[in-house]
Amino acid sequence: MADTSFIAWPFFEDSHRSHFEALSLWCETHAHDLHEESGDVEADCRRLVKMLGGAGWFRAAVPAAYGGSTEKLDVRTLCLTRMTLGYNAALADFAFAMQGLGTGAISLFGSEAVKQAYLPKIATGDMISGFALSEKEAGSDVAAMDTSATKVDGGWIINGEKTWISNGAIADVLTLFARSGEAPGAKGLSAFVFPTATAGFSVTERIDVIAPHPLATIRFENCFIPDDHLIGEPGDGFRIAMATLDIFRSTVGAAALGFARRATDEAVGRATSRQLFGAPLSDLQLTQAAIADMALGNDASALLIFRAAWAKDRGQPRVTREAAMAKLYATDTAQQTIDKALQLFGGAGVVSGNTVEQLYREIRALRIYEGASEVQKVVIARATIAETKG
Ligand SMILES: Cc1cc2nc3c(=O)[nH]c(=O)nc-3n(C[C@H](O)[C@H](O)[C@H](O)COP(=O)(O)OP(=O)(O)OC[C@H]3O[C@@H](n4cnc5c(N)ncnc54)[C@H](O)[C@@H]3O)c2cc1C
């Protein structure tokens, strides 16, 4: 039986506890459907969006005024949702995460018209969203972005290419970042709501990765976006991207924690049932050391994740340092935990289709996207130096 003692921690309110219990139960009941694979990851993702949207779980990804379940984006609810879905089915977690990340900037900074137009359909799963920031030459170095937004009468013309875009080929709407040129570097970027039905938009490449996700390279050729699809003010793009990541980075840590908790449970199940040298594998003290490391890593990750989420929910305007710590620690630690779990399985651990084998592939990208581990270290160090200097 999985350890769920964390849910009693004082970071949570009763509404969080009942959300966690209801989602855990739903995942258990729908375990078979959550894992159905057709061999076409885009089709699988669309199916999961319908399933999760139909059950109401995307309501956690938008504010209540637009069909959501909490008044504003509630980071603890987002984290509990990702942790629980991550524990049960990584692609379902991905589908949920993208509905939130893809429209987070709209929820936080969008005009009323744009919020009304998109968020209710995101909440029901009738629309799929994506977050289009990265380019071939601008991943960690966001300010090197080249995709352009040129002001014209009544709107903007977008030209350029984005890559690594989750849901790039299946999204109905993207939060798009482009260079609008108010200033050099990061201060010359703007954020837009971009409907993918816009003329001039195309998918140029599908990208296969170690753990199948719908990833694509997408192209914009003279795409016209009306003025009310600008999010915030011209030149606000970098600030908007960072404010969105302030919320969603903790949730990447939460997904990693879900993977790690699942790996721990799988490993304990294996170690207590596998007989080695006349006794269960779990009787060996080196096995116990591995299990202790896993349990410790999970609790330490949970403390950092829910600290960051709680701080944001109670009104701390920026939680950049806390969210960076949560993401960095939880993703790096989950990688180690899953590796230890796989080791306890021996040869069976590397057999395709084994849960720990799948988790071993799933965890890797989380240490790279939404800011690689090294980027999080830079963020933490800068904040620490600034605070210490006063
Ligand atoms: C599965 C997956 C899904 C993704 N989904 C999306 C998406 O939906 N939308 C989107 O916009 N992007 C997405 N990305 C892109 C992701 O955000 C970038 O891959 C990431 O920002 C790193 O950029 P890069 O790949 O260009 O690597 P680079 O920027 O070239 O960095 C390479 C490596 O350099 C190191 N590094 C980086 N900065 C520093 C530093 N300051 N100091 C020391 N070392 C450093 C890190 O180890 C990093 O991994 C996704 C990526 C993956 C793998």
Short mmCIF file of C-alpha atoms and ligand atoms in Angstrom, two decimals:
data_model
loop_
_atom_site.label_atom_id
_atom_site.label_comp_id
_atom_site.label_asym_id
_atom_site.label_seq_id
_atom_site.Cartn_x
_atom_site.Cartn_y
_atom_site.Cartn_z
CA MET A 1 0.00 0.00 0.00
CA ALA A 2 1.46 3.36 -1.07
CA ASP A 3 2.54 5.84 1.62
CA THR A 4 0.14 8.81 1.47
CA SER A 5 0.98 10.30 4.88
CA PHE A 6 2.14 13.56 3.21
CA ILE A 7 -1.48 14.51 2.55
CA ALA A 8 -1.93 15.17 6.30
CA TRP A 9 0.80 17.85 6.22
CA PRO A 10 -0.24 21.40 7.14
CA PHE A 11 0.41 22.68 3.60
CA PHE A 12 -3.00 21.35 2.60
CA GLU A 13 -6.63 22.22 3.19
CA ASP A 14 -9.43 19.68 3.26
CA SER A 15 -10.36 20.56 -0.34
CA HIS A 16 -6.86 19.41 -1.42
CA ARG A 17 -7.23 16.18 0.53
CA SER A 18 -10.57 15.33 -1.03
CA HIS A 19 -9.25 16.22 -4.51
CA PHE A 20 -6.30 13.88 -4.00
CA GLU A 21 -8.49 11.05 -2.72
CA ALA A 22 -11.05 11.41 -5.52
CA LEU A 23 -8.41 11.52 -8.26
CA SER A 24 -6.48 8.56 -6.79
CA LEU A 25 -9.69 6.52 -6.72
CA TRP A 26 -10.61 7.57 -10.27
CA CYS A 27 -7.15 6.55 -11.54
CA GLU A 28 -7.48 3.17 -9.84
CA THR A 29 -10.92 2.61 -11.36
CA HIS A 30 -9.78 3.69 -14.84
CA ALA A 31 -6.32 2.08 -14.75
CA HIS A 32 -6.98 -0.05 -17.82
CA ASP A 33 -8.21 2.84 -20.00
CA LEU A 34 -5.41 5.14 -18.84
CA HIS A 35 -2.84 2.69 -20.19
CA GLU A 36 -4.47 1.78 -23.50
CA GLU A 37 -1.94 2.42 -26.30
CA SER A 38 -2.69 2.50 -30.02
CA GLY A 39 0.87 3.00 -31.25
CA ASP A 40 -0.07 6.54 -32.32
CA VAL A 41 0.92 8.87 -29.49
CA GLU A 42 -1.06 11.81 -30.89
CA ALA A 43 -4.25 9.71 -31.00
CA ASP A 44 -3.53 8.39 -27.50
CA CYS A 45 -3.08 11.91 -26.21
CA ARG A 46 -6.32 13.13 -27.81
CA ARG A 47 -8.15 10.18 -26.23
CA LEU A 48 -6.71 10.95 -22.81
CA VAL A 49 -7.68 14.62 -23.16
CA LYS A 50 -11.30 13.58 -23.83
CA MET A 51 -11.23 11.14 -20.95
CA LEU A 52 -9.68 13.50 -18.38
CA GLY A 53 -11.72 16.47 -19.61
CA GLY A 54 -14.96 14.47 -19.52
CA ALA A 55 -14.24 13.44 -15.93
CA GLY A 56 -13.69 17.09 -14.95
CA TRP A 57 -9.99 16.87 -14.00
CA PHE A 58 -8.91 19.76 -16.27
CA ARG A 59 -11.04 22.04 -14.12
CA ALA A 60 -7.95 22.27 -11.91
CA ALA A 61 -6.09 23.91 -14.84
CA VAL A 62 -8.25 27.06 -15.22
CA PRO A 63 -9.81 29.63 -12.82
CA ALA A 64 -13.40 29.11 -11.55
CA ALA A 65 -14.85 32.00 -13.58
CA TYR A 66 -14.04 30.02 -16.74
CA GLY A 67 -15.17 26.57 -15.66
CA GLY A 68 -12.38 25.81 -13.22
CA SER A 69 -12.53 24.26 -9.75
CA THR A 70 -10.53 26.86 -7.81
CA GLU A 71 -10.92 30.65 -7.77
CA LYS A 72 -7.46 31.20 -9.29
CA LEU A 73 -4.84 28.68 -10.40
CA ASP A 74 -4.11 26.76 -7.19
CA VAL A 75 -0.59 25.41 -7.29
CA ARG A 76 -1.18 22.78 -4.61
CA THR A 77 -4.10 21.37 -6.60
CA LEU A 78 -2.00 21.43 -9.79
CA CYS A 79 0.85 19.65 -7.99
CA LEU A 80 -1.39 17.02 -6.39
CA THR A 81 -3.02 16.36 -9.75
CA ARG A 82 0.31 15.94 -11.56
CA MET A 83 1.76 13.79 -8.79
CA THR A 84 -1.27 11.49 -8.82
CA LEU A 85 -1.50 11.24 -12.61
CA GLY A 86 2.30 10.81 -12.81
CA TYR A 87 2.06 7.95 -10.32
CA ASN A 88 -0.60 6.24 -12.44
CA ALA A 89 0.05 7.08 -16.10
CA ALA A 90 2.74 9.43 -17.43
CA LEU A 91 0.92 10.34 -20.65
CA ALA A 92 -2.19 11.33 -18.68
CA ASP A 93 0.00 13.60 -16.57
CA PHE A 94 1.43 15.09 -19.76
CA ALA A 95 -2.09 15.74 -21.15
CA PHE A 96 -3.09 17.52 -17.93
CA ALA A 97 0.16 19.48 -17.68
CA MET A 98 -0.15 20.88 -21.18
CA GLN A 99 -3.75 22.08 -20.64
CA GLY A 100 -2.43 24.11 -17.70
CA LEU A 101 0.93 25.28 -19.07
CA GLY A 102 -0.54 25.99 -22.52
CA THR A 103 -3.10 28.41 -21.09
CA GLY A 104 -1.41 29.51 -17.85
CA ALA A 105 -0.41 32.85 -19.35
CA ILE A 106 -4.01 33.40 -20.55
CA SER A 107 -5.37 32.65 -17.07
CA LEU A 108 -2.84 35.01 -15.48
CA PHE A 109 -2.63 37.89 -17.98
CA GLY A 110 -5.13 37.37 -20.85
CA SER A 111 -7.92 39.79 -21.78
CA GLU A 112 -11.46 38.93 -20.66
CA ALA A 113 -12.48 38.15 -24.26
CA VAL A 114 -9.61 35.72 -24.77
CA LYS A 115 -10.22 34.03 -21.41
CA GLN A 116 -13.90 33.53 -22.29
CA ALA A 117 -13.03 32.23 -25.75
CA TYR A 118 -10.55 29.54 -24.73
CA LEU A 119 -10.48 28.60 -21.05
CA PRO A 120 -13.93 26.95 -20.74
CA LYS A 121 -13.10 24.63 -23.65
CA ILE A 122 -9.74 23.79 -22.12
CA ALA A 123 -11.50 22.90 -18.85
CA THR A 124 -13.75 20.37 -20.62
CA GLY A 125 -11.09 18.96 -22.94
CA ASP A 126 -12.87 20.30 -26.04
CA MET A 127 -9.69 22.18 -26.90
CA ILE A 128 -6.03 21.17 -26.54
CA SER A 129 -3.33 23.70 -25.77
CA GLY A 130 0.44 24.08 -26.02
CA PHE A 131 3.26 26.40 -24.94
CA ALA A 132 5.50 27.58 -27.80
CA LEU A 133 8.68 29.12 -26.44
CA SER A 134 11.67 27.04 -27.59
CA GLU A 135 13.48 27.31 -30.92
CA LYS A 136 16.43 25.42 -32.40
CA GLU A 137 18.84 28.16 -31.33
CA ALA A 138 16.88 29.35 -28.31
CA GLY A 139 16.21 26.69 -25.65
CA SER A 140 17.85 27.58 -22.33
CA ASP A 141 18.79 30.94 -23.87
CA VAL A 142 15.23 32.20 -24.36
CA ALA A 143 16.42 35.72 -25.16
CA ALA A 144 18.06 34.42 -28.38
CA MET A 145 14.55 33.85 -29.80
CA ASP A 146 14.17 34.66 -33.49
CA THR A 147 10.46 34.15 -34.31
CA SER A 148 9.17 37.62 -35.10
CA ALA A 149 5.95 39.51 -34.38
CA THR A 150 5.54 42.59 -36.56
CA LYS A 151 2.87 45.18 -35.74
CA VAL A 152 0.36 45.87 -38.53
CA ASP A 153 -3.07 47.51 -38.61
CA GLY A 154 -5.37 45.62 -36.19
CA GLY A 155 -2.87 42.99 -35.15
CA TRP A 156 0.47 41.27 -35.60
CA ILE A 157 2.19 39.18 -38.29
CA ILE A 158 4.13 36.15 -37.00
CA ASN A 159 7.03 34.52 -38.86
CA GLY A 160 9.45 31.83 -37.67
CA GLU A 161 9.82 28.30 -36.36
CA LYS A 162 9.44 26.71 -32.91
CA THR A 163 10.68 23.27 -31.94
CA TRP A 164 10.18 20.74 -29.10
CA ILE A 165 6.60 21.91 -28.84
CA SER A 166 4.52 19.49 -26.79
CA ASN A 167 1.13 19.00 -28.48
CA GLY A 168 2.58 21.03 -31.40
CA ALA A 169 0.69 18.96 -33.97
CA ILE A 170 -2.55 18.47 -32.01
CA ALA A 171 -3.07 21.74 -30.13
CA ASP A 172 -5.99 24.02 -31.01
CA VAL A 173 -4.41 26.97 -29.27
CA LEU A 174 -0.87 27.92 -28.27
CA THR A 175 0.66 30.48 -25.98
CA LEU A 176 3.26 31.79 -28.40
CA PHE A 177 6.31 33.90 -27.63
CA ALA A 178 7.87 36.02 -30.37
CA ARG A 179 10.30 38.88 -30.82
CA SER A 180 8.34 42.12 -31.13
CA GLY A 181 11.46 44.26 -30.86
CA GLU A 182 10.68 46.88 -28.18
CA ALA A 183 14.25 46.39 -26.87
CA PRO A 184 17.16 44.02 -27.49
CA GLY A 185 17.21 40.55 -25.83
CA ALA A 186 14.62 39.44 -23.28
CA LYS A 187 12.89 42.85 -23.11
CA GLY A 188 11.87 42.69 -26.77
CA LEU A 189 9.60 39.63 -26.56
CA SER A 190 5.79 39.49 -26.50
CA ALA A 191 3.28 36.73 -25.70
CA PHE A 192 0.28 35.89 -27.89
CA VAL A 193 -2.69 33.56 -27.95
CA PHE A 194 -2.30 31.68 -31.22
CA PRO A 195 -5.15 29.57 -32.66
CA THR A 196 -3.52 26.86 -34.78
CA ALA A 197 -6.29 27.14 -37.42
CA THR A 198 -4.62 30.44 -38.43
CA ALA A 199 -3.56 30.54 -42.11
CA GLY A 200 0.20 30.10 -42.54
CA PHE A 201 0.63 27.72 -39.55
CA SER A 202 2.10 24.28 -40.31
CA VAL A 203 3.70 21.28 -38.61
CA THR A 204 7.08 20.63 -40.21
CA GLU A 205 8.32 17.68 -38.14
CA ARG A 206 7.19 15.12 -35.56
CA ILE A 207 9.94 14.37 -33.01
CA ASP A 208 10.29 10.86 -31.57
CA VAL A 209 11.75 10.78 -28.05
CA ILE A 210 12.70 8.05 -25.56
CA ALA A 211 9.32 8.18 -23.85
CA PRO A 212 6.67 8.80 -26.53
CA HIS A 213 5.00 12.22 -26.30
CA PRO A 214 3.43 14.27 -29.08
CA LEU A 215 6.30 16.67 -29.85
CA ALA A 216 6.63 18.73 -33.00
CA THR A 217 8.45 21.46 -34.86
CA ILE A 218 5.98 24.08 -36.07
CA ARG A 219 6.23 26.91 -38.57
CA PHE A 220 4.60 30.34 -38.84
CA GLU A 221 4.52 32.01 -42.25
CA ASN A 222 2.90 35.45 -42.32
CA CYS A 223 0.32 34.41 -39.73
CA PHE A 224 -2.05 37.24 -38.72
CA ILE A 225 -3.04 37.50 -35.05
CA PRO A 226 -5.60 40.16 -33.98
CA ASP A 227 -4.68 42.78 -31.36
CA ASP A 228 -6.80 41.24 -28.60
CA HIS A 229 -4.69 38.06 -28.86
CA LEU A 230 -1.67 39.87 -27.43
CA ILE A 231 -1.21 38.78 -23.79
CA GLY A 232 -0.25 41.69 -21.53
CA GLU A 233 1.68 44.57 -23.13
CA PRO A 234 4.19 44.48 -26.00
CA GLY A 235 7.61 43.64 -24.53
CA ASP A 236 6.09 41.74 -21.57
CA GLY A 237 6.73 38.29 -23.08
CA PHE A 238 9.74 37.26 -21.01
CA ARG A 239 8.13 38.41 -17.76
CA ILE A 240 4.95 36.50 -18.68
CA ALA A 241 6.90 33.34 -19.54
CA MET A 242 8.79 33.48 -16.24
CA ALA A 243 5.63 34.17 -14.19
CA THR A 244 3.96 31.18 -15.86
CA LEU A 245 6.98 28.97 -15.15
CA ASP A 246 6.95 30.19 -11.53
CA ILE A 247 3.71 28.22 -11.18
CA PHE A 248 4.38 25.28 -13.45
CA ARG A 249 7.98 24.46 -12.48
CA SER A 250 6.81 23.15 -9.11
CA THR A 251 4.34 20.95 -10.97
CA VAL A 252 7.17 19.36 -13.00
CA GLY A 253 8.71 18.43 -9.65
CA ALA A 254 5.34 16.99 -8.61
CA ALA A 255 5.13 14.81 -11.74
CA ALA A 256 8.68 13.57 -11.01
CA LEU A 257 7.61 12.80 -7.45
CA GLY A 258 4.66 10.79 -8.79
CA PHE A 259 7.06 8.75 -10.94
CA ALA A 260 9.46 8.28 -8.00
CA ARG A 261 6.72 7.22 -5.59
CA ARG A 262 5.47 4.69 -8.12
CA ALA A 263 9.01 3.34 -8.65
CA THR A 264 9.45 3.05 -4.87
CA ASP A 265 6.20 1.10 -4.49
CA GLU A 266 7.12 -1.18 -7.39
CA ALA A 267 10.59 -1.76 -5.91
CA VAL A 268 9.28 -2.52 -2.42
CA GLY A 269 6.76 -4.95 -3.93
CA ARG A 270 9.55 -6.69 -5.82
CA ALA A 271 12.08 -6.70 -2.98
CA THR A 272 9.63 -8.19 -0.49
CA SER A 273 8.46 -10.95 -2.86
CA ARG A 274 11.70 -11.89 -4.65
CA GLN A 275 13.56 -14.73 -2.89
CA LEU A 276 17.35 -14.45 -2.95
CA PHE A 277 19.81 -16.60 -0.98
CA GLY A 278 16.88 -18.21 0.85
CA ALA A 279 15.16 -15.02 2.02
CA PRO A 280 13.35 -12.00 0.55
CA LEU A 281 15.61 -9.50 -1.26
CA SER A 282 14.35 -6.88 1.21
CA ASP A 283 16.13 -8.71 4.07
CA LEU A 284 19.51 -7.67 2.66
CA GLN A 285 20.76 -4.50 4.29
CA LEU A 286 22.03 -3.02 1.01
CA THR A 287 18.49 -3.36 -0.31
CA GLN A 288 17.20 -1.61 2.78
CA ALA A 289 19.70 1.19 2.21
CA ALA A 290 18.35 1.66 -1.31
CA ILE A 291 14.76 1.70 -0.05
CA ALA A 292 15.68 4.19 2.69
CA ASP A 293 17.26 6.50 0.09
CA MET A 294 14.10 6.31 -2.02
CA ALA A 295 11.75 7.08 0.88
CA LEU A 296 13.96 9.94 2.06
CA GLY A 297 14.21 11.40 -1.45
CA ASN A 298 10.44 11.24 -1.89
CA ASP A 299 9.67 13.03 1.36
CA ALA A 300 12.37 15.68 0.84
CA SER A 301 11.04 16.32 -2.70
CA ALA A 302 7.48 16.54 -1.41
CA LEU A 303 8.50 19.07 1.25
CA LEU A 304 10.18 21.31 -1.35
CA ILE A 305 7.33 20.99 -3.87
CA PHE A 306 4.51 21.67 -1.45
CA ARG A 307 6.45 24.46 0.26
CA ALA A 308 6.76 26.24 -3.12
CA ALA A 309 3.11 25.56 -3.99
CA TRP A 310 1.83 26.69 -0.58
CA ALA A 311 3.94 29.88 -0.70
CA LYS A 312 2.50 30.79 -4.11
CA ASP A 313 -1.08 29.98 -3.07
CA ARG A 314 -0.91 32.09 0.07
CA GLY A 315 0.02 35.13 -2.00
CA GLN A 316 3.81 35.34 -2.19
CA PRO A 317 4.12 37.26 -5.50
CA ARG A 318 7.18 35.40 -6.84
CA VAL A 319 8.36 31.94 -5.81
CA THR A 320 11.13 31.67 -8.39
CA ARG A 321 13.72 30.38 -5.91
CA GLU A 322 11.35 27.95 -4.18
CA ALA A 323 9.99 26.60 -7.49
CA ALA A 324 13.53 26.18 -8.89
CA MET A 325 14.55 24.23 -5.77
CA ALA A 326 11.45 22.03 -6.03
CA LYS A 327 11.97 21.27 -9.71
CA LEU A 328 15.72 20.72 -9.47
CA TYR A 329 15.66 18.50 -6.40
CA ALA A 330 12.56 16.47 -7.26
CA THR A 331 13.55 15.70 -10.86
CA ASP A 332 17.20 14.87 -10.09
CA THR A 333 16.19 12.77 -7.06
CA ALA A 334 13.43 10.96 -8.97
CA GLN A 335 15.99 9.96 -11.58
CA GLN A 336 18.15 8.38 -8.85
CA THR A 337 15.15 6.74 -7.17
CA ILE A 338 13.92 5.18 -10.39
CA ASP A 339 17.43 3.96 -11.20
CA LYS A 340 17.65 2.29 -7.76
CA ALA A 341 14.20 0.74 -8.25
CA LEU A 342 15.18 -0.65 -11.63
CA GLN A 343 18.39 -2.10 -10.11
CA LEU A 344 16.32 -3.98 -7.50
CA PHE A 345 14.39 -5.63 -10.33
CA GLY A 346 17.59 -7.04 -11.84
CA GLY A 347 17.22 -8.14 -15.47
CA ALA A 348 13.44 -7.83 -15.28
CA GLY A 349 13.90 -4.09 -14.76
CA VAL A 350 15.17 -3.48 -18.27
CA VAL A 351 12.51 -5.54 -20.02
CA SER A 352 10.40 -3.31 -22.29
CA GLY A 353 7.01 -2.66 -20.77
CA ASN A 354 8.04 -3.15 -17.13
CA THR A 355 6.73 -0.16 -15.14
CA VAL A 356 10.19 0.78 -13.84
CA GLU A 357 11.61 0.55 -17.38
CA GLN A 358 8.93 2.97 -18.58
CA LEU A 359 9.57 5.33 -15.66
CA TYR A 360 13.31 5.19 -16.36
CA ARG A 361 12.60 6.61 -19.83
CA GLU A 362 9.84 8.99 -18.71
CA ILE A 363 11.84 10.82 -16.04
CA ARG A 364 14.75 11.90 -18.22
CA ALA A 365 13.17 14.83 -20.08
CA LEU A 366 11.90 16.41 -16.86
CA ARG A 367 15.48 17.37 -15.98
CA ILE A 368 15.70 19.28 -19.27
CA TYR A 369 12.41 21.03 -20.04
CA GLU A 370 11.03 24.12 -18.30
CA GLY A 371 14.64 24.98 -17.45
CA ALA A 372 17.39 22.35 -17.30
CA SER A 373 18.81 21.44 -13.86
CA GLU A 374 21.78 23.75 -14.46
CA VAL A 375 19.43 26.67 -15.17
CA GLN A 376 17.62 26.01 -11.87
CA LYS A 377 20.97 26.09 -10.06
CA VAL A 378 21.74 29.48 -11.62
CA VAL A 379 18.31 30.78 -10.52
CA ILE A 380 18.82 29.51 -6.94
CA ALA A 381 22.36 30.87 -6.72
CA ARG A 382 21.37 34.31 -8.02
CA ALA A 383 18.46 34.55 -5.56
CA THR A 384 20.65 33.41 -2.68
CA ILE A 385 23.41 35.90 -3.50
CA ALA A 386 20.89 38.74 -3.91
CA GLU A 387 19.21 37.92 -0.57
CA THR A 388 22.49 37.55 1.27
CA LYS A 389 23.88 40.84 -0.07
CA GLY A 390 20.59 42.50 0.94
C1 LIG B 1 10.16 16.16 -23.93
C2 LIG B 1 10.34 17.63 -24.11
C3 LIG B 1 9.21 18.46 -24.15
C4 LIG B 1 9.36 19.83 -24.37
N1 LIG B 1 8.24 20.61 -24.47
C5 LIG B 1 8.37 21.93 -24.74
C6 LIG B 1 7.21 22.76 -24.94
O1 LIG B 1 6.07 22.30 -24.85
N2 LIG B 1 7.39 24.06 -25.25
C7 LIG B 1 8.63 24.61 -25.37
O2 LIG B 1 8.72 25.81 -25.65
N3 LIG B 1 9.76 23.86 -25.20
C8 LIG B 1 9.65 22.55 -24.89
N4 LIG B 1 10.78 21.77 -24.73
C9 LIG B 1 12.09 22.35 -24.92
C10 LIG B 1 12.89 22.52 -23.65
O3 LIG B 1 12.35 23.55 -22.87
C11 LIG B 1 14.36 22.75 -24.06
O4 LIG B 1 14.83 21.53 -24.57
C12 LIG B 1 15.19 23.23 -22.90
O5 LIG B 1 14.87 24.57 -22.56
C13 LIG B 1 16.69 23.16 -23.20
O6 LIG B 1 16.96 23.79 -24.42
P1 LIG B 1 17.83 23.06 -25.53
O7 LIG B 1 17.26 21.72 -25.78
O8 LIG B 1 17.96 23.98 -26.68
O9 LIG B 1 19.25 22.83 -24.85
P2 LIG B 1 20.38 23.93 -24.68
O10 LIG B 1 19.79 25.26 -24.35
O11 LIG B 1 21.30 23.82 -25.83
O12 LIG B 1 21.10 23.41 -23.37
C14 LIG B 1 21.86 22.18 -23.40
C15 LIG B 1 22.33 21.88 -22.02
O13 LIG B 1 23.19 22.91 -21.56
C16 LIG B 1 23.15 22.95 -20.16
N5 LIG B 1 22.90 24.35 -19.73
C17 LIG B 1 21.90 25.15 -20.11
N6 LIG B 1 22.00 26.35 -19.51
C18 LIG B 1 23.10 26.28 -18.72
C19 LIG B 1 23.74 27.20 -17.82
N7 LIG B 1 23.24 28.43 -17.62
N8 LIG B 1 24.87 26.79 -17.20
C20 LIG B 1 25.40 25.56 -17.41
N9 LIG B 1 24.82 24.65 -18.22
C21 LIG B 1 23.70 25.00 -18.87
C22 LIG B 1 22.02 22.02 -19.70
O14 LIG B 1 22.57 20.80 -19.26
C23 LIG B 1 21.22 21.80 -20.96
O15 LIG B 1 20.54 20.58 -20.95
C24 LIG B 1 10.65 20.39 -24.51
C25 LIG B 1 11.78 19.55 -24.44
C26 LIG B 1 11.64 18.20 -24.26
C27 LIG B 1 12.87 17.33 -24.21
#
